[in-house]
Short mmCIF file of C-alpha atoms (C1' of nucleotides) in Angstrom, two decimals:
data_model
loop_
_atom_site.label_atom_id
_atom_site.label_comp_id
_atom_site.label_asym_id
_atom_site.label_seq_id
_atom_site.Cartn_x
_atom_site.Cartn_y
_atom_site.Cartn_z
CA MET A 1 -25.80 -21.52 12.45
CA GLY A 2 -25.55 -24.41 14.91
CA SER A 3 -22.69 -26.07 13.09
CA GLN A 4 -20.85 -22.79 12.96
CA GLU A 5 -20.86 -22.63 16.73
CA GLN A 6 -19.18 -26.02 16.82
CA LYS A 7 -16.69 -24.77 14.33
CA ALA A 8 -15.93 -21.80 16.56
CA GLN A 9 -14.85 -24.17 19.30
CA LYS A 10 -12.72 -26.11 16.91
CA GLU A 11 -10.96 -22.88 15.98
CA THR A 12 -10.09 -22.04 19.52
CA ALA A 13 -8.49 -25.42 19.93
CA ARG A 14 -6.69 -25.05 16.66
CA ARG A 15 -5.02 -21.79 17.56
CA LYS A 16 -3.02 -23.51 20.22
CA ARG A 17 -1.48 -26.04 17.95
CA PRO A 18 1.66 -24.95 16.16
CA SER A 19 1.21 -24.33 12.47
CA GLN A 20 3.30 -23.63 9.41
CA ASN A 21 2.86 -19.98 10.25
CA SER A 22 6.23 -18.31 10.67
CA GLY A 23 5.25 -16.50 13.86
CA GLY A 24 7.62 -16.80 16.75
CA LYS A 25 6.82 -18.38 20.07
CA VAL A 26 6.71 -16.39 23.24
CA ARG A 27 6.80 -17.64 26.79
CA ARG A 28 4.18 -16.08 29.03
CA ARG A 29 3.67 -17.13 32.62
CA GLY A 30 5.50 -20.35 31.93
CA GLN A 31 3.34 -21.30 28.96
CA LYS A 32 4.35 -21.43 25.35
CA VAL A 33 1.93 -19.10 23.62
CA LYS A 34 1.62 -18.90 19.87
CA VAL A 35 2.09 -15.40 18.52
CA PRO A 36 0.80 -15.73 14.99
CA LYS A 37 2.78 -13.15 13.06
CA ILE A 38 0.21 -11.74 10.66
CA SER A 39 1.73 -9.84 7.79
CA GLU A 40 0.72 -6.32 6.89
CA ALA A 41 -0.35 -7.53 3.46
CA VAL A 42 -2.89 -9.87 5.04
CA VAL A 43 -4.26 -7.14 7.29
CA ARG A 44 -4.67 -4.83 4.32
CA ARG A 45 -6.69 -7.43 2.45
CA LEU A 46 -9.12 -8.14 5.26
CA PRO A 47 -11.06 -4.89 4.77
CA VAL A 48 -11.21 -5.66 1.06
CA TYR A 49 -12.82 -9.01 1.81
CA LEU A 50 -15.14 -7.38 4.32
CA ARG A 51 -16.32 -4.76 1.89
CA TYR A 52 -17.14 -7.28 -0.79
CA LEU A 53 -18.75 -9.71 1.65
CA ASN A 54 -20.96 -6.90 2.88
CA ASN A 55 -22.11 -6.39 -0.70
CA LEU A 56 -22.89 -10.10 -1.02
CA LYS A 57 -24.75 -9.97 2.28
CA ALA A 58 -26.85 -7.05 1.04
CA MET A 59 -27.70 -9.17 -2.00
CA ASN A 60 -28.71 -12.05 0.26
CA VAL A 61 -25.99 -14.34 -1.04
CA ARG A 62 -25.63 -17.25 1.40
CA THR A 63 -22.24 -18.77 0.64
CA VAL A 64 -19.21 -17.90 -1.43
CA SER A 65 -16.12 -19.87 -2.46
CA SER A 66 -12.54 -18.62 -2.49
CA GLN A 67 -12.72 -19.10 -6.25
CA GLN A 68 -15.62 -16.66 -6.56
CA LEU A 69 -14.04 -14.17 -4.18
CA GLY A 70 -10.81 -14.36 -6.12
CA GLU A 71 -12.51 -13.61 -9.39
CA ALA A 72 -14.40 -10.65 -7.96
CA LEU A 73 -11.40 -9.15 -6.22
CA ASP A 74 -8.62 -10.13 -8.63
CA LEU A 75 -6.85 -12.26 -6.08
CA ASN A 76 -5.56 -15.81 -6.06
CA PRO A 77 -8.07 -18.13 -4.34
CA ALA A 78 -5.27 -19.90 -2.50
CA GLN A 79 -4.18 -16.59 -1.08
CA ILE A 80 -7.66 -15.83 0.18
CA ARG A 81 -7.94 -19.23 1.85
CA LYS A 82 -4.52 -18.81 3.40
CA ASP A 83 -5.29 -15.31 4.64
CA LEU A 84 -8.45 -16.48 6.36
CA ALA A 85 -6.77 -19.59 7.71
CA CYS A 86 -4.44 -17.35 9.71
CA PHE A 87 -7.34 -16.71 12.04
CA GLY A 88 -9.27 -19.97 12.11
CA GLU A 89 -11.25 -22.44 10.02
CA PHE A 90 -14.11 -20.39 8.67
CA GLY A 91 -15.10 -22.42 5.63
CA ARG A 92 -16.62 -25.80 4.83
CA LYS A 93 -14.98 -28.20 2.47
CA GLY A 94 -17.07 -28.75 -0.63
CA ILE A 95 -19.27 -25.75 0.23
CA GLY A 96 -17.27 -22.57 0.70
CA TYR A 97 -17.74 -19.77 3.23
CA GLU A 98 -21.04 -18.71 4.79
CA VAL A 99 -21.22 -15.00 4.00
CA ASN A 100 -22.90 -13.74 7.18
CA TYR A 101 -20.65 -15.81 9.40
CA LEU A 102 -17.49 -14.69 7.63
CA VAL A 103 -18.53 -11.04 7.86
CA GLU A 104 -18.85 -11.39 11.62
CA LYS A 105 -15.55 -13.20 11.89
CA ILE A 106 -13.60 -10.61 9.91
CA LYS A 107 -15.24 -7.80 11.86
CA SER A 108 -14.12 -9.43 15.04
CA ILE A 109 -10.56 -9.95 13.75
CA LEU A 110 -10.41 -6.26 12.88
CA LYS A 111 -11.77 -5.46 16.35
CA LEU A 112 -14.81 -3.92 14.74
CA ASP A 113 -17.31 -6.01 16.68
CA LYS A 114 -17.55 -3.20 19.19
CA GLN A 115 -17.81 0.42 18.03
CA VAL A 116 -14.39 2.05 17.60
CA ASN A 117 -14.37 5.79 18.23
CA VAL A 118 -12.28 8.00 15.98
CA LEU A 119 -11.43 11.67 16.10
CA LEU A 120 -10.64 14.06 13.31
CA VAL A 121 -8.30 17.03 13.36
CA GLY A 122 -8.91 19.62 10.65
CA ALA A 123 -12.27 21.05 9.71
CA GLY A 124 -11.49 22.21 6.21
CA HIS A 125 -12.96 20.75 3.05
CA LEU A 126 -11.14 17.49 3.62
CA GLY A 127 -12.36 17.28 7.19
CA HIS A 128 -15.90 17.90 6.01
CA ALA A 129 -15.57 15.18 3.40
CA ILE A 130 -14.20 12.70 5.90
CA SER A 131 -16.99 13.37 8.39
CA ASN A 132 -19.41 12.12 5.78
CA TYR A 133 -17.69 8.73 5.76
CA ASN A 134 -19.52 7.90 8.97
CA ALA A 135 -22.31 6.65 6.74
CA TYR A 136 -19.95 4.16 5.07
CA LEU A 137 -18.34 3.13 8.33
CA LYS A 138 -21.74 1.97 9.57
CA ASP A 139 -21.97 0.79 13.15
CA SER A 140 -18.41 -0.52 13.45
CA MET A 141 -16.51 2.76 13.58
CA ARG A 142 -17.55 6.29 14.22
CA ILE A 143 -15.97 9.72 14.00
CA VAL A 144 -17.09 11.21 17.28
CA ALA A 145 -15.14 14.45 17.58
CA ILE A 146 -13.67 17.16 15.36
CA PHE A 147 -10.92 19.60 16.25
CA ASP A 148 -9.47 22.64 14.57
CA ALA A 149 -6.91 25.28 15.43
CA ASP A 150 -8.82 28.14 13.81
CA PRO A 151 -10.75 30.11 16.49
CA HIS A 152 -13.31 31.17 13.89
CA LYS A 153 -14.33 27.56 13.36
CA ILE A 154 -14.64 26.56 17.00
CA GLY A 155 -18.24 25.99 18.00
CA LYS A 156 -19.54 25.54 14.48
CA LYS A 157 -21.16 22.25 13.64
CA ILE A 158 -20.26 19.52 11.17
CA VAL A 159 -22.65 16.58 10.92
CA ASN A 160 -23.93 17.02 14.48
CA MET A 161 -20.45 17.47 15.93
CA MET A 162 -19.24 20.73 17.35
CA ILE A 163 -15.78 21.77 16.25
CA GLN A 164 -13.59 21.83 19.35
CA PRO A 165 -10.33 23.64 20.09
CA LEU A 166 -7.16 21.52 20.27
CA GLU A 167 -6.86 22.32 23.95
CA GLU A 168 -9.78 19.99 24.60
CA LEU A 169 -8.23 17.10 22.67
CA ALA A 170 -6.63 15.21 25.55
CA ASN A 171 -9.79 15.37 27.64
CA THR A 172 -12.06 14.21 24.84
CA VAL A 173 -9.76 11.32 24.00
CA LYS A 174 -10.02 10.12 27.59
CA GLU A 175 -13.76 10.72 27.94
CA LYS A 176 -14.72 8.98 24.73
CA ASN A 177 -12.02 6.34 24.84
CA ILE A 178 -10.62 7.29 21.44
CA ARG A 179 -7.64 5.37 20.07
CA ILE A 180 -7.60 6.31 16.39
CA ALA A 181 -7.23 9.77 14.86
CA ILE A 182 -7.35 11.27 11.41
CA ILE A 183 -5.07 14.17 10.52
CA ALA A 184 -6.53 16.45 7.87
CA VAL A 185 -4.52 19.62 8.40
CA PRO A 186 -1.94 21.35 6.20
CA ALA A 187 1.49 19.71 5.96
CA ASP A 188 3.23 22.29 8.12
CA ALA A 189 0.84 21.74 11.02
CA ALA A 190 0.74 17.94 10.86
CA GLN A 191 3.73 17.04 13.04
CA ALA A 192 2.59 19.26 15.90
CA VAL A 193 -0.87 17.71 15.73
CA ALA A 194 0.64 14.22 15.67
CA ASP A 195 2.72 15.01 18.77
CA ARG A 196 -0.40 16.18 20.54
CA LEU A 197 -2.32 13.06 19.52
CA VAL A 198 0.44 10.79 20.73
CA ALA A 199 0.65 12.65 24.02
CA ALA A 200 -3.10 12.15 24.43
CA GLY A 201 -2.72 8.39 24.01
CA ILE A 202 -3.74 7.86 20.39
CA THR A 203 -2.13 4.73 18.91
CA GLY A 204 -3.36 4.78 15.30
CA ILE A 205 -3.17 7.72 12.91
CA LEU A 206 -4.53 8.09 9.42
CA ASN A 207 -2.46 10.92 7.96
CA PHE A 208 -3.69 12.92 4.98
CA ALA A 209 -0.98 15.55 5.21
CA PRO A 210 1.81 15.22 2.64
CA THR A 211 4.57 14.88 5.19
CA ASN A 212 6.54 12.18 7.03
CA LEU A 213 5.27 12.02 10.58
CA ARG A 214 7.72 10.99 13.29
CA VAL A 215 5.98 9.03 16.01
CA PRO A 216 7.03 6.52 18.70
CA GLU A 217 7.12 2.97 17.45
CA ASN A 218 4.05 1.88 19.39
CA VAL A 219 2.01 4.27 17.26
CA ARG A 220 0.93 3.20 13.81
CA VAL A 221 0.63 5.68 10.96
CA HIS A 222 -1.16 4.99 7.70
CA ASP A 223 -0.51 7.57 5.04
CA ALA A 224 -3.23 8.65 2.68
CA ASP A 225 -1.30 11.17 0.69
CA VAL A 226 -3.00 12.27 -2.51
CA THR A 227 0.19 13.72 -3.97
CA MET A 228 2.10 10.48 -3.50
CA GLU A 229 -0.65 8.41 -5.03
CA LEU A 230 -0.80 10.70 -8.03
CA HIS A 231 2.97 10.71 -8.43
CA SER A 232 3.17 6.93 -8.44
CA LEU A 233 0.29 6.73 -10.92
CA ALA A 234 2.24 8.97 -13.26
CA TYR A 235 5.03 6.38 -13.47
CA TYR A 236 2.73 3.98 -15.29
CA LEU A 237 1.72 6.44 -18.01
CA MET B 1 27.18 19.85 -12.74
CA GLY B 2 29.59 18.94 -15.52
CA SER B 3 30.46 15.57 -14.05
CA GLN B 4 26.79 14.79 -13.70
CA GLU B 5 26.32 15.21 -17.42
CA GLN B 6 29.04 12.62 -17.99
CA LYS B 7 27.28 10.37 -15.55
CA ALA B 8 24.06 10.75 -17.52
CA GLN B 9 25.79 9.30 -20.56
CA LYS B 10 27.21 6.46 -18.52
CA GLU B 11 23.68 5.61 -17.41
CA THR B 12 22.34 5.41 -20.88
CA ALA B 13 25.06 2.99 -21.78
CA ARG B 14 24.47 1.06 -18.62
CA ARG B 15 20.78 0.47 -19.26
CA LYS B 16 21.63 -1.62 -22.25
CA ARG B 17 23.86 -4.00 -20.37
CA PRO B 18 22.16 -6.87 -18.67
CA SER B 19 22.07 -6.60 -14.89
CA GLN B 20 21.09 -8.65 -11.87
CA ASN B 21 17.65 -7.16 -12.27
CA SER B 22 15.09 -9.92 -12.67
CA GLY B 23 13.34 -8.27 -15.59
CA GLY B 24 12.76 -10.39 -18.64
CA LYS B 25 14.29 -9.81 -22.02
CA VAL B 26 12.17 -8.95 -24.99
CA ARG B 27 13.09 -9.14 -28.64
CA ARG B 28 12.06 -6.08 -30.61
CA ARG B 29 12.92 -5.61 -34.23
CA GLY B 30 15.66 -8.18 -33.94
CA GLN B 31 17.32 -6.49 -30.97
CA LYS B 32 17.46 -7.75 -27.44
CA VAL B 33 15.97 -4.94 -25.37
CA LYS B 34 16.16 -4.88 -21.63
CA VAL B 35 12.75 -4.51 -20.00
CA PRO B 36 13.67 -3.65 -16.45
CA LYS B 37 10.83 -5.05 -14.39
CA ILE B 38 10.39 -2.44 -11.69
CA SER B 39 8.35 -3.63 -8.75
CA GLU B 40 5.35 -1.77 -7.46
CA ALA B 41 7.07 -1.41 -4.09
CA VAL B 42 9.91 0.51 -5.71
CA VAL B 43 7.53 2.80 -7.59
CA ARG B 44 5.64 3.56 -4.39
CA ARG B 45 8.85 4.58 -2.64
CA LEU B 46 10.02 6.97 -5.35
CA PRO B 47 7.48 9.68 -4.40
CA VAL B 48 8.54 9.26 -0.76
CA TYR B 49 12.14 9.94 -1.73
CA LEU B 50 11.07 12.85 -3.91
CA ARG B 51 9.06 14.48 -1.15
CA TYR B 52 11.91 14.30 1.31
CA LEU B 53 14.53 15.40 -1.23
CA ASN B 54 12.38 18.42 -2.02
CA ASN B 55 12.47 19.32 1.67
CA LEU B 56 16.26 19.00 1.66
CA LYS B 57 16.43 21.12 -1.46
CA ALA B 58 14.34 23.81 0.20
CA MET B 59 16.81 23.77 3.07
CA ASN B 60 19.69 24.14 0.62
CA VAL B 61 21.21 20.79 1.50
CA ARG B 62 23.71 19.87 -1.23
CA THR B 63 24.25 16.13 -0.87
CA VAL B 64 22.71 13.28 1.06
CA SER B 65 23.78 9.68 1.68
CA SER B 66 21.58 6.60 1.58
CA GLN B 67 22.36 6.29 5.28
CA GLN B 68 20.88 9.71 6.03
CA LEU B 69 17.87 9.11 3.79
CA GLY B 70 17.27 5.78 5.48
CA GLU B 71 17.28 7.31 8.93
CA ALA B 72 14.89 10.07 7.93
CA LEU B 73 12.47 7.78 6.12
CA ASP B 74 12.77 4.64 8.24
CA LEU B 75 14.13 2.60 5.37
CA ASN B 76 17.16 0.39 4.92
CA PRO B 77 19.97 2.30 3.15
CA ALA B 78 20.73 -0.71 0.96
CA GLN B 79 17.15 -0.70 -0.22
CA ILE B 80 17.32 2.96 -1.14
CA ARG B 81 20.53 2.45 -3.11
CA LYS B 82 19.05 -0.56 -4.84
CA ASP B 83 15.83 1.27 -5.68
CA LEU B 84 17.72 4.13 -7.28
CA ALA B 85 20.13 1.77 -9.04
CA CYS B 86 17.15 0.36 -10.97
CA PHE B 87 17.20 3.53 -13.01
CA GLY B 88 20.84 4.46 -13.26
CA GLU B 89 23.94 5.49 -11.31
CA PHE B 90 22.90 8.65 -9.56
CA GLY B 91 25.34 8.75 -6.67
CA ARG B 92 29.06 9.20 -6.11
CA LYS B 93 31.07 6.74 -4.11
CA GLY B 94 32.39 8.28 -0.93
CA ILE B 95 30.10 11.30 -1.33
CA GLY B 96 26.45 10.32 -1.64
CA TYR B 97 23.73 11.79 -3.85
CA GLU B 98 23.53 15.38 -5.05
CA VAL B 99 20.12 16.52 -3.90
CA ASN B 100 19.13 18.75 -6.82
CA TYR B 101 20.32 16.23 -9.37
CA LEU B 102 18.47 13.37 -7.72
CA VAL B 103 15.27 15.41 -7.54
CA GLU B 104 15.43 15.97 -11.29
CA LYS B 105 16.19 12.31 -11.95
CA ILE B 106 13.30 11.00 -9.87
CA LYS B 107 10.95 13.53 -11.41
CA SER B 108 11.95 12.31 -14.81
CA ILE B 109 11.54 8.64 -13.83
CA LEU B 110 8.02 9.44 -12.61
CA LYS B 111 7.40 11.29 -15.88
CA LEU B 112 6.89 14.48 -13.94
CA ASP B 113 9.47 16.44 -15.90
CA LYS B 114 6.68 17.71 -18.10
CA GLN B 115 3.38 18.85 -16.57
CA VAL B 116 0.88 16.00 -16.24
CA ASN B 117 -2.74 17.07 -16.51
CA VAL B 118 -5.29 15.48 -14.21
CA LEU B 119 -9.06 15.69 -14.04
CA LEU B 120 -11.35 15.33 -11.10
CA VAL B 121 -14.86 13.92 -11.03
CA GLY B 122 -16.97 14.97 -8.05
CA ALA B 123 -17.31 18.50 -6.74
CA GLY B 124 -18.40 17.72 -3.20
CA HIS B 125 -16.36 18.44 -0.10
CA LEU B 126 -13.82 15.84 -1.10
CA GLY B 127 -13.52 17.29 -4.59
CA HIS B 128 -13.01 20.74 -3.10
CA ALA B 129 -10.32 19.42 -0.79
CA ILE B 130 -8.51 17.66 -3.61
CA SER B 131 -8.53 20.75 -5.82
CA ASN B 132 -6.48 22.45 -3.18
CA TYR B 133 -3.72 19.88 -3.60
CA ASN B 134 -2.63 21.71 -6.73
CA ALA B 135 -0.48 23.80 -4.43
CA TYR B 136 1.37 20.71 -3.18
CA LEU B 137 1.64 19.19 -6.64
CA LYS B 138 3.63 22.22 -7.72
CA ASP B 139 4.58 22.45 -11.37
CA SER B 140 4.77 18.73 -12.05
CA MET B 141 1.09 17.84 -12.03
CA ARG B 142 -2.04 19.87 -12.25
CA ILE B 143 -5.74 19.28 -11.81
CA VAL B 144 -7.07 21.08 -14.86
CA ALA B 145 -10.77 20.15 -14.98
CA ILE B 146 -13.59 19.28 -12.60
CA PHE B 147 -16.77 17.41 -13.47
CA ASP B 148 -19.98 16.72 -11.60
CA ALA B 149 -23.29 15.07 -12.39
CA ASP B 150 -25.35 17.54 -10.37
CA PRO B 151 -26.88 20.18 -12.71
CA HIS B 152 -26.97 22.69 -9.84
CA LYS B 153 -23.20 22.62 -9.57
CA ILE B 154 -22.42 22.98 -13.28
CA GLY B 155 -20.93 26.35 -14.07
CA LYS B 156 -19.87 27.14 -10.53
CA LYS B 157 -16.20 27.69 -9.89
CA ILE B 158 -13.67 25.84 -7.75
CA VAL B 159 -10.16 27.29 -7.60
CA ASN B 160 -10.48 28.97 -11.02
CA MET B 161 -12.00 25.91 -12.68
CA MET B 162 -15.57 25.78 -13.86
CA ILE B 163 -17.46 22.65 -12.90
CA GLN B 164 -18.36 20.86 -16.14
CA PRO B 165 -21.07 18.32 -16.94
CA LEU B 166 -19.96 14.72 -17.52
CA GLU B 167 -21.08 15.02 -21.13
CA GLU B 168 -18.05 17.21 -21.79
CA LEU B 169 -15.60 14.75 -20.26
CA ALA B 170 -14.47 12.97 -23.41
CA ASN B 171 -13.86 16.24 -25.25
CA THR B 172 -11.92 17.83 -22.42
CA VAL B 173 -9.74 14.74 -22.05
CA LYS B 174 -8.78 15.00 -25.68
CA GLU B 175 -8.31 18.78 -25.72
CA LYS B 176 -6.15 18.91 -22.61
CA ASN B 177 -4.40 15.60 -23.17
CA ILE B 178 -5.47 14.21 -19.80
CA ARG B 179 -4.38 10.68 -18.84
CA ILE B 180 -5.03 10.57 -15.09
CA ALA B 181 -8.34 11.03 -13.29
CA ILE B 182 -9.48 11.23 -9.70
CA ILE B 183 -12.85 9.77 -8.71
CA ALA B 184 -14.41 11.55 -5.75
CA VAL B 185 -18.06 10.57 -6.14
CA PRO B 186 -20.30 8.36 -3.96
CA ALA B 187 -19.68 4.61 -4.13
CA ASP B 188 -22.80 3.85 -6.15
CA ALA B 189 -21.80 6.26 -8.91
CA ALA B 190 -18.13 5.31 -9.11
CA GLN B 191 -18.25 2.40 -11.55
CA ALA B 192 -20.27 4.38 -14.11
CA VAL B 193 -17.79 7.23 -13.84
CA ALA B 194 -14.88 4.82 -14.23
CA ASP B 195 -16.44 3.33 -17.38
CA ARG B 196 -16.80 6.81 -18.78
CA LEU B 197 -13.20 7.68 -17.94
CA VAL B 198 -11.89 4.53 -19.54
CA ALA B 199 -13.96 5.16 -22.66
CA ALA B 200 -12.46 8.64 -22.85
CA GLY B 201 -8.94 7.20 -22.81
CA ILE B 202 -7.90 7.68 -19.18
CA THR B 203 -5.24 5.14 -18.14
CA GLY B 204 -4.70 5.98 -14.48
CA ILE B 205 -7.38 6.40 -11.84
CA LEU B 206 -7.11 7.46 -8.23
CA ASN B 207 -10.30 6.15 -6.66
CA PHE B 208 -11.65 7.59 -3.42
CA ALA B 209 -14.96 5.75 -3.59
CA PRO B 210 -15.24 2.74 -1.28
CA THR B 211 -15.88 0.25 -4.05
CA ASN B 212 -13.98 -2.19 -6.26
CA LEU B 213 -13.72 -0.69 -9.70
CA ARG B 214 -13.65 -3.06 -12.66
CA VAL B 215 -11.45 -1.70 -15.43
CA PRO B 216 -9.56 -3.13 -18.41
CA GLU B 217 -6.09 -4.33 -17.51
CA ASN B 218 -4.32 -1.52 -19.33
CA VAL B 219 -5.87 0.90 -16.84
CA ARG B 220 -4.30 1.31 -13.44
CA VAL B 221 -6.38 2.02 -10.36
CA HIS B 222 -4.98 3.23 -7.06
CA ASP B 223 -7.44 3.07 -4.22
CA ALA B 224 -7.54 5.76 -1.58
CA ASP B 225 -10.35 4.40 0.50
CA VAL B 226 -10.67 6.03 3.90
CA THR B 227 -12.87 3.26 5.26
CA MET B 228 -10.38 0.57 4.35
CA GLU B 229 -7.50 2.48 5.88
CA LEU B 230 -9.42 2.97 9.09
CA HIS B 231 -10.47 -0.66 9.20
CA SER B 232 -6.93 -1.92 8.84
CA LEU B 233 -5.74 0.55 11.49
CA ALA B 234 -8.28 -0.92 13.89
CA TYR B 235 -6.57 -4.31 13.65
CA TYR B 236 -3.50 -2.96 15.40
CA LEU B 237 -5.36 -1.57 18.39
"C1'" DT C 1 -21.57 -41.67 -4.61
"C1'" DA C 2 -19.30 -37.88 -7.47
"C1'" DG C 3 -18.11 -33.17 -7.52
"C1'" DA C 4 -16.60 -29.26 -5.11
"C1'" DT C 5 -13.88 -26.83 -2.09
"C1'" DT C 6 -11.43 -26.25 2.01
"C1'" DG C 7 -7.04 -26.12 4.93
"C1'" DT C 8 -2.32 -26.90 4.55
"C1'" DT C 9 2.11 -28.38 2.84
"C1'" DA C 10 5.61 -27.82 -0.44
"C1'" DA C 11 7.42 -25.17 -4.36
"C1'" DT C 12 8.14 -20.95 -6.35
"C1'" DC C 13 8.83 -16.46 -6.72
"C1'" DG C 14 10.19 -11.90 -5.33
"C1'" DA C 15 11.73 -8.44 -2.12
"C1'" DT C 16 14.80 -7.03 1.52
"C1'" DT C 17 19.12 -7.00 3.78
"C1'" DA C 18 24.09 -7.88 4.37
"C1'" DA C 19 28.47 -7.63 2.69
"C1'" DC C 20 32.13 -5.88 0.05
"C1'" DA C 21 35.02 -4.45 -3.95
"C1'" DA C 22 35.36 -0.22 -6.37
"C1'" DT C 23 36.28 4.47 -5.99
"C1'" DC C 24 35.38 9.24 -4.74
"C1'" DT D 1 46.38 8.53 2.02
"C1'" DA D 2 42.30 7.23 5.09
"C1'" DG D 3 37.44 7.40 5.50
"C1'" DA D 4 33.10 7.29 3.41
"C1'" DT D 5 29.78 5.64 0.46
"C1'" DT D 6 28.20 3.82 -3.73
"C1'" DG D 7 26.61 -0.05 -6.90
"C1'" DT D 8 26.03 -4.82 -6.94
"C1'" DT D 9 26.34 -9.62 -5.69
"C1'" DA D 10 25.03 -13.09 -2.59
"C1'" DA D 11 22.27 -14.48 1.41
"C1'" DT D 12 18.17 -14.20 3.74
"C1'" DC D 13 13.70 -13.63 4.49
"C1'" DG D 14 8.86 -13.57 3.47
"C1'" DA D 15 4.91 -13.76 0.49
"C1'" DT D 16 2.43 -15.94 -3.21
"C1'" DT D 17 1.00 -19.84 -5.78
"C1'" DA D 18 0.40 -24.79 -6.80
"C1'" DA D 19 -0.99 -29.07 -5.45
"C1'" DC D 20 -3.52 -32.34 -2.94
"C1'" DA D 21 -5.45 -35.07 0.96
"C1'" DA D 22 -9.43 -34.45 3.74
"C1'" DT D 23 -14.20 -34.00 3.71
"C1'" DC D 24 -18.61 -31.70 3.01
#
DNA sequence: TAGATTGTTAATCGATTAACAATC
DNA sequence: TAGATTGTTAATCGATTAACAATC
């Protein structure tokens, strides 16, 4: 691990040099600071790498090459190397990538090195199902609160969490420092919930409702719409 | 509607002419046949258009321009026109697109003009939640069978469907002409289920399990992995 | 050392956007 | 007719892939 520490320093230095990366340059307090424009496609692949690397780690695999990763994940090895190179020099020429080290690096890129608290709105079947993902999310992320509009559900428990009324949402967000929310309510209730989340300071939303949410542009919405996925699958029949 | 019929004929003719479309040409039985290479990005946007157009239809809106669609969906109007133009001439210069007509056209492009039967494997909370999407899928698609490995669940009912054992999968696929399947089982069971689905002749899979499925290349997998969506959201914090 | 594999540049490929003639 | 809007070409932008020097 000693040589990896050295490498870490090298990275820091490297980030200040300009690179082929198309990111713009921004002047801050008189300095030219590199803003490495990372594409959405890259960010979407990072969790894919992380998931597979975690498998390798569980199997006690020490190192892995971009070639091997590419074969396992159906991706071009050059693309994998380039993706990772956006964030630093994590590999060793002639050797490949040290699995444990790369896992930590990707976690830190995704800001998963500290626990990220998440809340869930909607305690129906879908909400129940999503609560169980805490096991998969491991220590990096955690669903820490559940809300529902139905008075009959308030106070009941799901996986150790008490279902709370929406009125408590803003307070809980502040108390538990929550920044990400999951919407698992019917389509016709989703926009109102989203407005409430935004007002409470949420900046990332995973939306399961089959509807287009309108949010301010500083808020990011990822859609996980079953109907849309099924519809696009049908095209390829 | 009369003029739309004429337009339909025009389209058919049009598809045989070469266009700027980058699709390759393939020789079949001595004829040059256009194989319009439609990009994945286009196919993923079609259900977005359809969902919004269905809303307009419900509100009795007659026509809509690419400009209006673009504003509502946060897309460039030129992109919307180009997407639709991949499949024919659906609009009218100076007017826009007739909502009802366009809905039918997109449905037919997505092969949703006839009911598409879907099966679901996994009768946990997630499976329950997904069964309820039948309401949103309307008449175009329908989850028509549910399977589970747990003997205690076999025979119980979810939304009018009896939970079946996996042993019956192949037969049901044949009987009900099912081509698309949804995997809603734990990660460690997903690959075995996928193998079984592929063996039964399924060609499209919507996978909710947080794992990389390995399938033959004629089978299409869409991942709907909550953990990956949450992880990539975290990046933008 | 010889073989392997990275990081990175250059080449390619594809997707998005702008612009505009055609026309409703 | 004048204004609006499509379908489509051309221009731009960005992402993927190939290739290779550097080096473990």
